[in-house]
Coordinates of C-alpha atoms in Angstrom, one line a residue:
X1 CA 53.5 -125.7 -114.6
X2 CA 54.0 -127.3 -111.3
X3 CA 57.2 -126.0 -109.6
X4 CA 58.9 -127.7 -106.8
X5 CA 62.1 -128.4 -105.0
X6 CA 63.6 -131.9 -104.7
X7 CA 64.4 -133.2 -101.1
X8 CA 68.1 -133.3 -102.3
X9 CA 68.0 -129.6 -103.3
X10 CA 66.4 -128.6 -99.9
X11 CA 69.2 -130.5 -98.1
X12 CA 71.9 -129.0 -100.3
X13 CA 70.5 -125.5 -99.4
X14 CA 70.4 -126.3 -95.7
X15 CA 73.9 -127.7 -95.9
X16 CA 75.2 -124.6 -97.6
X17 CA 73.6 -122.3 -95.1
X18 CA 75.1 -124.2 -92.2
X19 CA 78.6 -124.3 -93.9
X20 CA 78.7 -120.7 -94.3
X21 CA 77.5 -119.9 -90.7
X22 CA 79.9 -122.4 -89.2
X23 CA 82.9 -121.8 -91.3
X24 CA 82.7 -117.9 -91.7
X25 CA 80.4 -117.2 -88.5
X26 CA 78.4 -114.9 -90.8
X27 CA 74.7 -115.4 -90.8
X28 CA 74.1 -112.4 -93.1
X29 CA 76.4 -113.9 -95.8
X30 CA 74.4 -117.2 -95.6
X31 CA 71.1 -115.3 -95.9
X32 CA 72.6 -113.2 -98.9
X33 CA 73.5 -116.2 -100.9
X34 CA 70.4 -118.0 -100.2
X35 CA 68.4 -114.9 -101.4
X36 CA 70.5 -114.8 -104.6
X37 CA 69.8 -118.5 -105.3
X38 CA 66.1 -118.1 -104.6
X39 CA 65.8 -115.0 -106.7
X40 CA 67.4 -116.8 -109.6
X41 CA 65.0 -119.8 -109.3
X42 CA 62.0 -117.5 -109.2
X43 CA 62.7 -116.8 -112.9
X44 CA 62.5 -120.5 -113.9
X45 CA 58.8 -121.1 -114.1
X46 CA 58.4 -118.4 -116.7
X47 CA 61.7 -119.1 -118.5
X48 CA 62.6 -122.8 -118.0
X49 CA 65.2 -122.7 -120.8
X50 CA 67.1 -120.1 -119.0
X51 CA 70.0 -122.4 -117.9
X52 CA 72.6 -124.3 -119.8
X53 CA 71.3 -127.5 -121.6
X54 CA 72.9 -130.0 -119.2
X55 CA 71.6 -133.1 -121.3
X56 CA 73.5 -131.6 -124.3
X57 CA 76.6 -131.0 -122.2
X58 CA 76.9 -134.5 -120.9
X59 CA 75.8 -136.1 -124.3
X60 CA 72.7 -137.9 -123.0
X61 CA 69.3 -137.4 -121.4
X62 CA 69.7 -137.7 -117.6
X63 CA 65.9 -138.0 -117.0
X64 CA 63.8 -139.6 -119.7
X65 CA 60.7 -137.4 -119.4
X66 CA 62.5 -134.2 -118.5
X67 CA 65.0 -131.8 -120.0
X68 CA 67.8 -131.2 -117.6
X69 CA 69.4 -127.8 -117.3
X70 CA 72.1 -126.1 -115.1
X71 CA 71.9 -122.6 -113.8
X72 CA 75.0 -120.7 -112.7
X73 CA 74.4 -118.5 -109.6
X74 CA 76.8 -115.9 -108.6
X75 CA 79.6 -117.7 -110.4
X76 CA 79.9 -119.9 -107.3
X77 CA 77.0 -122.3 -107.4
X78 CA 75.4 -124.5 -109.9
X79 CA 71.7 -125.3 -109.6
X80 CA 70.5 -128.3 -111.6
X81 CA 66.8 -128.6 -112.6
X82 CA 64.6 -130.6 -114.8
X83 CA 61.4 -129.5 -116.6
X84 CA 58.7 -131.0 -118.8
X85 CA 55.4 -129.2 -120.0
X86 CA 53.7 -130.0 -116.8
X87 CA 56.4 -129.8 -114.1
X88 CA 59.7 -128.0 -113.2
X89 CA 61.8 -129.6 -110.4
X90 CA 64.9 -128.1 -108.9
X91 CA 67.1 -131.0 -108.4
X92 CA 70.6 -130.2 -106.8
X93 CA 72.7 -127.4 -105.6
X94 CA 76.5 -127.8 -105.8
X95 CA 79.6 -125.6 -105.6
X96 CA 81.0 -124.5 -108.9
X97 CA 84.3 -126.0 -107.7
X98 CA 82.9 -129.5 -107.5
X99 CA 83.8 -132.0 -110.1
X100 CA 80.1 -132.7 -110.6
X101 CA 80.7 -134.8 -113.8
X102 CA 82.7 -137.3 -111.8
X103 CA 79.7 -137.8 -109.5
X104 CA 77.1 -137.5 -112.0
X105 CA 75.3 -140.8 -111.4
X106 CA 75.3 -140.4 -107.7
X107 CA 74.4 -136.8 -107.7
X108 CA 71.0 -137.5 -109.3
X109 CA 70.4 -141.1 -108.2
X110 CA 67.6 -140.5 -105.7
X111 CA 65.6 -138.0 -107.9
X112 CA 66.2 -140.3 -110.9
X113 CA 64.3 -143.0 -109.1
X114 CA 61.5 -140.6 -108.2
X115 CA 61.1 -139.0 -111.7
X116 CA 62.1 -141.9 -113.9
X117 CA 60.5 -145.0 -112.3

């Protein structure tokens, strides 16, 4: 199975790291949370059904050819990913405090164009 990160996820990760460094002046905390996120993601290629079924949660398939799931990391962050038999793509990283359902269409708009042409 091909495993990759979307550009949006990579930017989300960089934004989180910058936010923690700037707001809390704590590089170690930024490193620690990134390590937790990446350790959780390392499990996905062998267990893609690990996260919650997000398509079921919202009542529709977000991506036609993929199953979309949500992984909760450290009770503070939500990682959205999509998988098929051939590929697993980590889509986005958001704070658990975010009203992600309100921004659902914009949250996945770029990756939707890429994966569901």
